[in-house]
Amino acid sequence: MEERRIILETEDIIKQYKQYDTVVTAVNRATFRVFDGEFVAIIGASGSGKSTLLHICAGLDRPNHGKVIVRGNNLSTMSADELSRFRGNFLGMVFQNHNLIPQFTALENILVPTLMCNKPDLSYEQHLKKLVTTLGIADRLHHLPSELSGGQQQRVAIARALINRPQVVFADEPTGNLDRKNADEVLELLIQTKELLGQTLVMVTHDLSIAERADRIFVMENGNIEPYRR
Amino acid sequence: MKLGRYVDHKYVRYTPVDALRRAGRFLRRFFAPSNVKHAFKNVISARREYAVFFIALIATQFIFWSSVTVFDSRDATARAEASSLADWTFAVEGYTQEQWFDIYNRELLVADAREEQYRGYVSYDAEAYTVMGEKLYSVKFTLPENNRADCDFIVLKYSLDKEGTSVRYSPAVDYEEGRLASKAFETVVIIVAGAISAFMLLALFLIRTNHYKFKYGVYMSFGADFEKLLETAGWELFAIAVITFLPAAILGIGVSALTIGLSGGAFALEWDRIPLAMLWTFIVVLVAVLPSVKILSVKAPINLLKAEDNSNLVSSPRRSKRMFGKKYPFHYELLSFLRFRRYYINLLASAVAFSTFFFLGNFLSDMMIKSANTPVPAYTISAGEGGLDAYDIEELAETQGIDYVLWENSVSAIGIGAHAVISRNQAADNYSNTVPAAYDESLRADNNFKFLSLDEFMISTAEKNGLWSVEGDPRSALNEPNTVVVSEYINNSRDLDFEVGDKIIIAVFAEQSGSIDTSRNDKKYILTQQLEAYDFAYLELTVGAVVDFADTDGEYTIGMSPAMFSDITGKSLGVSEAQIYLEPDLSPAEKQTAYAAVRRMAAICGGSVNDTYSDLYKAVDERCGYQNALRTCAVAIMLTAPLIWFFSQSAFAKKRRKENMMLSAFGADRAAMKKQYLASGVMLAIPACVLATALSTLVCYLVFVLFNEKLAAIGVISGVRFNFAISPLAYAVCAILNAVCAVVATYLPFRKYCREVDEAEKRSRTE
Ligand SMILES: Nc1ncnc2c1ncn2[C@@H]1O[C@H](COP(=O)(O)OP(=O)(O)OP(=O)(O)O)[C@@H](O)[C@H]1O
Ligand SMILES: [Mg+2]
């Protein structure tokens, strides 16, 4: 196999939630690596810690123990501020529950990342047009999230994650609320942009037929991550 | 502080130049026209949401403007008053004819021929008066400026200071002398007002950022760092500050000008207050915004995103079990209190804090009035070697225009190696100056007092003018053998506890039998040394009266007949200082007569007169007192307490909307929900009232102790004994305001919710 650059690497990640005397171990010694330009799918039962792991990899949360290295940068040694800028410059995130700002219209929500980082203009207009038409939300841009269906909200969230052309895209069940046809279209878009921009895509999904499209599949079980054996 | 920043995982240290450049870049970005425009548009279009900040910023800037208006007007009033009191700059008094002619012929005649700028004075005017048959001169000089250094220069230049003369400065010079101290005071006030204002805005801004946690969490997920958050969150407040700048200035200046005008002061305001106001407001807003944004920016974004569902709300799984079998709405809401305890504690704390500021402002204002109403001597005479005797003083006191004269002939116990032997329960628990007595080990020795010579005239002066509060008969010290009067206060705190009829023993130095270490200046240490090295003669005395002399001295007093006084202290009966109090509302001519008498007396005893210009400062206080400004500021702060209640509770109500909908979806009717929210309001009102009154009382008490005892001990406040009393009106206002706010602020958002639900229903029906 030719030498490939590692873009994301985790080592022994542990994330626990304590509440009084019960301890929930959401992620338990997760170690895995993702190569540059790869499409990796993570599958696993509900509650197995997929979302938690993804948040940690995307620098949105800090693990209790372990190391996350993205683009050669150790996230745990970064300050909160540096981490924020790092996310803005290199990472994109599709949240499982969308996390759209309720007071903003779809378009405003999509544009949030462009306002938040100080990257020079990347000809958003064109990119935006292509994103929203492919995602089929072009006629819904001026609606508030509460006026959109679950699937539409999800597609707005995807557009928001891609608008900045991040180097690594983390997607937490981006097709969870979509029907077969729409899900395939969205997946197609994600893979297309990935190919076009040389992105890396880390996707959590329940859908094995979607996971099958990935270069590699990991499976999570009780907070542990393992390569999936087909 | 580390100056630097992580760039691509490497920590890059800045030089100060880099830091400045970065700050410059940030400011340029921050003040970019697009940002400014956006912020203004934002706050104006969402003005209802920002209403609370509009009002709060008006209130804070109101405080600033009314303070500086009072400062400047006070300054102008004092200058005007001072120059109306005297048309000269300084005077030299007590020249003999020979001395005066000498100066006039040798110095002034020559100087008069020169131009004003070379001779240094504008004019002078000699006035003759007679003391005991001798003709003396007082010469008043007028200088171009009211400046003490100039006066002293002229005195030196023309050798005006001669044996037996004294220099007297005009009220204007005296005022300018004290200007530096009052400038320092003004600075302190402006800083304290800034701190209170920043605290108020911070409390409100924290409520806001907390409310918008989710939004900021999303921003941070997509790259917003501290600076970016500051740009988005901070600008809004700056925009509001700019918008409110003018109205607040007009309001603050207007209200102060009105109160000053009504009490007869002169209104004035310096132009340099405008840039100062801008700077002050900028700093206040920055101080309010920075911590709130910093708190956000260091959090992991996922926590902010998740917090939306249970923002600030803590639920405790153990307690939740108690929900079984409980009734809606009362028990339910009680549990809600438990669930939302963190929020409620924050709310109560900030609302109560503002009631406390209100209270404190009022209390301080009362203290100022008390302090302004405490009589101040118009003149003091520092006697020469022989001192003043009782006849002199009686003669002075009977002069026209003089109300009464106070004097004191006293000696500190420590100065003559004496001490008192008192019982343990005659000293307060926290009084620590005593050591075991040599006389009797079970008793305490104490040297923190002074011996005072009392006489009939002194007692009757005090009686006539209501100066002392007395228990027992003070004349017993004069009429009965071995009887004394005692006081109980040291630095305004009641450190001793005597009863009429108590026995105390005075130990008077008899002879020295050992050596003494004089290197330390600590009373207790000296006493311990003396007890070992000295022999004492003991006098057993009876307390004939306990007198509060209403002084603020650092020693208590043991008063006795003149005979006993000179026996014990070995000191003659001459008085070294007398304080002259004038009758109120004297005409200038009457005042001049009184002054002439005082001056004469000073000449007789070879001493000098010090003019305290008490009526100048009294007039300034009356026309341009701080207390009115303080009271309006207190009210301005008090009015922001409802802001906190309403702002916070309506933001909170939005979080509970879903809960309401669920409750009604599962069968709660309107009446029950109404009860739920009313109950919630009442449950908040009770602790709010209790906390507000308790905290206010506590803080006022601490401030009282600070002013009355601590500041008196270091001599900042002298001659005023405050008492700890809070007006029932302030209590009532504070309690009622908090209670009403708690109930109404809880209930109104619920009403609003109901209205919105009804409207939505109506709309869906008509569609
Ligand atoms: N803030 C939290 N406090 C306590 N426990 C948590 C918290 N967040 C997650 N958990 C727990 O951590 C475990 C993993 O959660 P996570 O959301 O990662 O699961 P998941 O694999 O994404 O599940 P799903 O497929 O349902 O989205 C779960 O048991 C969950 O209850
Ligand atoms: Mg999940």
PDB file of C-alpha atoms in Angstrom, chain A residues 17 19-21 55 59-62 71-74 77-82 84-88 90-93 95 99-104 112-113 115-118 160-161 164, chain B residues 5-10 22 29 212 214-229 231-232 294 297-303 305-306 309 314-318 341:
ATOM      1  CA  TYR A  17     -20.218  11.303  32.459  1.00  0.00           C
ATOM      2  CA  GLN A  19     -23.913  11.963  37.913  1.00  0.00           C
ATOM      3  CA  TYR A  20     -23.940  11.449  41.630  1.00  0.00           C
ATOM      4  CA  ASP A  21     -22.668   7.928  42.062  1.00  0.00           C
ATOM      5  CA  HIS A  55     -17.719  15.478  19.003  1.00  0.00           C
ATOM      6  CA  GLY A  59     -12.824  19.364  18.939  1.00  0.00           C
ATOM      7  CA  LEU A  60     -16.269  20.194  20.277  1.00  0.00           C
ATOM      8  CA  ASP A  61     -15.760  18.292  23.476  1.00  0.00           C
ATOM      9  CA  ARG A  62     -12.752  17.283  25.516  1.00  0.00           C
ATOM     10  CA  ARG A  71      -3.832  17.469  10.765  1.00  0.00           C
ATOM     11  CA  GLY A  72      -0.883  16.792  13.014  1.00  0.00           C
ATOM     12  CA  ASN A  73      -2.244  19.028  15.742  1.00  0.00           C
ATOM     13  CA  ASN A  74      -2.919  17.690  19.200  1.00  0.00           C
ATOM     14  CA  THR A  77      -3.069  20.945  24.062  1.00  0.00           C
ATOM     15  CA  MET A  78      -4.924  23.690  22.244  1.00  0.00           C
ATOM     16  CA  SER A  79      -6.581  26.534  24.094  1.00  0.00           C
ATOM     17  CA  ALA A  80     -10.333  26.938  23.716  1.00  0.00           C
ATOM     18  CA  ASP A  81      -9.764  29.871  21.410  1.00  0.00           C
ATOM     19  CA  GLU A  82      -7.259  28.139  19.218  1.00  0.00           C
ATOM     20  CA  SER A  84     -12.386  27.425  17.855  1.00  0.00           C
ATOM     21  CA  ARG A  85     -10.289  28.898  15.082  1.00  0.00           C
ATOM     22  CA  PHE A  86      -9.064  25.454  14.136  1.00  0.00           C
ATOM     23  CA  ARG A  87     -12.638  24.235  13.776  1.00  0.00           C
ATOM     24  CA  GLY A  88     -13.532  27.262  11.725  1.00  0.00           C
ATOM     25  CA  PHE A  90     -10.442  23.066   8.880  1.00  0.00           C
ATOM     26  CA  LEU A  91     -13.428  21.200  10.259  1.00  0.00           C
ATOM     27  CA  GLY A  92     -17.092  20.904   9.369  1.00  0.00           C
ATOM     28  CA  MET A  93     -19.772  19.298  11.491  1.00  0.00           C
ATOM     29  CA  PHE A  95     -24.961  17.480  14.129  1.00  0.00           C
ATOM     30  CA  ASN A  99     -28.516  22.427  16.011  1.00  0.00           C
ATOM     31  CA  LEU A 100     -29.843  25.136  13.765  1.00  0.00           C
ATOM     32  CA  ILE A 101     -30.258  28.552  15.370  1.00  0.00           C
ATOM     33  CA  PRO A 102     -34.032  28.946  15.701  1.00  0.00           C
ATOM     34  CA  GLN A 103     -34.049  32.722  15.272  1.00  0.00           C
ATOM     35  CA  PHE A 104     -32.141  32.557  11.974  1.00  0.00           C
ATOM     36  CA  VAL A 112     -22.853  31.271  10.052  1.00  0.00           C
ATOM     37  CA  PRO A 113     -19.465  29.566   9.418  1.00  0.00           C
ATOM     38  CA  LEU A 115     -19.081  34.906   9.372  1.00  0.00           C
ATOM     39  CA  MET A 116     -17.297  33.150  12.174  1.00  0.00           C
ATOM     40  CA  CYS A 117     -13.919  32.506  10.648  1.00  0.00           C
ATOM     41  CA  ASN A 118     -11.754  35.101   9.079  1.00  0.00           C
ATOM     42  CA  ARG A 160     -23.767  24.726   6.764  1.00  0.00           C
ATOM     43  CA  ALA A 161     -21.088  22.104   7.361  1.00  0.00           C
ATOM     44  CA  ASN A 164     -16.580  26.722   4.309  1.00  0.00           C
TER      45      ASN A 164
ATOM     46  CA  ARG B   5      -1.348  32.909  20.943  1.00  0.00           C
ATOM     47  CA  TYR B   6      -1.367  29.438  19.481  1.00  0.00           C
ATOM     48  CA  VAL B   7      -0.886  29.454  15.766  1.00  0.00           C
ATOM     49  CA  ASP B   8      -1.214  26.047  14.173  1.00  0.00           C
ATOM     50  CA  HIS B   9      -0.402  24.278  17.382  1.00  0.00           C
ATOM     51  CA  LYS B  10       2.703  26.340  18.108  1.00  0.00           C
ATOM     52  CA  ARG B  22      -3.010  42.996  17.089  1.00  0.00           C
ATOM     53  CA  ARG B  29     -12.190  45.209  12.740  1.00  0.00           C
ATOM     54  CA  TYR B 212     -28.271  32.732  24.098  1.00  0.00           C
ATOM     55  CA  PHE B 214     -27.043  27.795  22.264  1.00  0.00           C
ATOM     56  CA  LYS B 215     -26.496  30.398  19.590  1.00  0.00           C
ATOM     57  CA  TYR B 216     -22.986  31.090  20.808  1.00  0.00           C
ATOM     58  CA  GLY B 217     -22.372  27.330  20.993  1.00  0.00           C
ATOM     59  CA  VAL B 218     -23.201  27.067  17.290  1.00  0.00           C
ATOM     60  CA  TYR B 219     -20.986  30.038  16.523  1.00  0.00           C
ATOM     61  CA  MET B 220     -18.140  28.403  18.365  1.00  0.00           C
ATOM     62  CA  SER B 221     -18.676  25.082  16.625  1.00  0.00           C
ATOM     63  CA  PHE B 222     -18.091  26.870  13.377  1.00  0.00           C
ATOM     64  CA  GLY B 223     -15.030  28.788  14.384  1.00  0.00           C
ATOM     65  CA  ALA B 224     -15.901  31.740  16.614  1.00  0.00           C
ATOM     66  CA  ASP B 225     -13.078  32.509  19.028  1.00  0.00           C
ATOM     67  CA  PHE B 226     -13.055  34.969  21.903  1.00  0.00           C
ATOM     68  CA  GLU B 227     -12.526  37.986  19.687  1.00  0.00           C
ATOM     69  CA  LYS B 228     -15.269  36.961  17.328  1.00  0.00           C
ATOM     70  CA  LEU B 229     -17.698  36.409  20.183  1.00  0.00           C
ATOM     71  CA  GLU B 231     -17.470  41.338  18.254  1.00  0.00           C
ATOM     72  CA  THR B 232     -20.868  39.751  17.982  1.00  0.00           C
ATOM     73  CA  LYS B 294     -14.647  34.933  28.322  1.00  0.00           C
ATOM     74  CA  SER B 297     -15.386  31.158  25.041  1.00  0.00           C
ATOM     75  CA  VAL B 298     -13.569  28.747  27.326  1.00  0.00           C
ATOM     76  CA  LYS B 299     -16.451  26.278  27.422  1.00  0.00           C
ATOM     77  CA  ALA B 300     -16.569  23.224  25.195  1.00  0.00           C
ATOM     78  CA  PRO B 301     -19.167  24.091  22.548  1.00  0.00           C
ATOM     79  CA  ILE B 302     -20.974  20.822  22.993  1.00  0.00           C
ATOM     80  CA  ASN B 303     -21.796  21.799  26.560  1.00  0.00           C
ATOM     81  CA  LEU B 305     -25.330  23.186  22.740  1.00  0.00           C
ATOM     82  CA  LYS B 306     -26.557  20.570  25.158  1.00  0.00           C
ATOM     83  CA  ASP B 309     -32.291  21.682  26.883  1.00  0.00           C
ATOM     84  CA  VAL B 314     -30.205  21.441  37.630  1.00  0.00           C
ATOM     85  CA  SER B 315     -32.297  18.455  38.307  1.00  0.00           C
ATOM     86  CA  SER B 316     -31.430  15.947  40.835  1.00  0.00           C
ATOM     87  CA  PRO B 317     -32.391  12.392  40.054  1.00  0.00           C
ATOM     88  CA  ARG B 318     -32.743  11.456  43.699  1.00  0.00           C
ATOM     89  CA  ARG B 341     -32.328  26.287  42.089  1.00  0.00           C
TER      90      ARG B 341
END
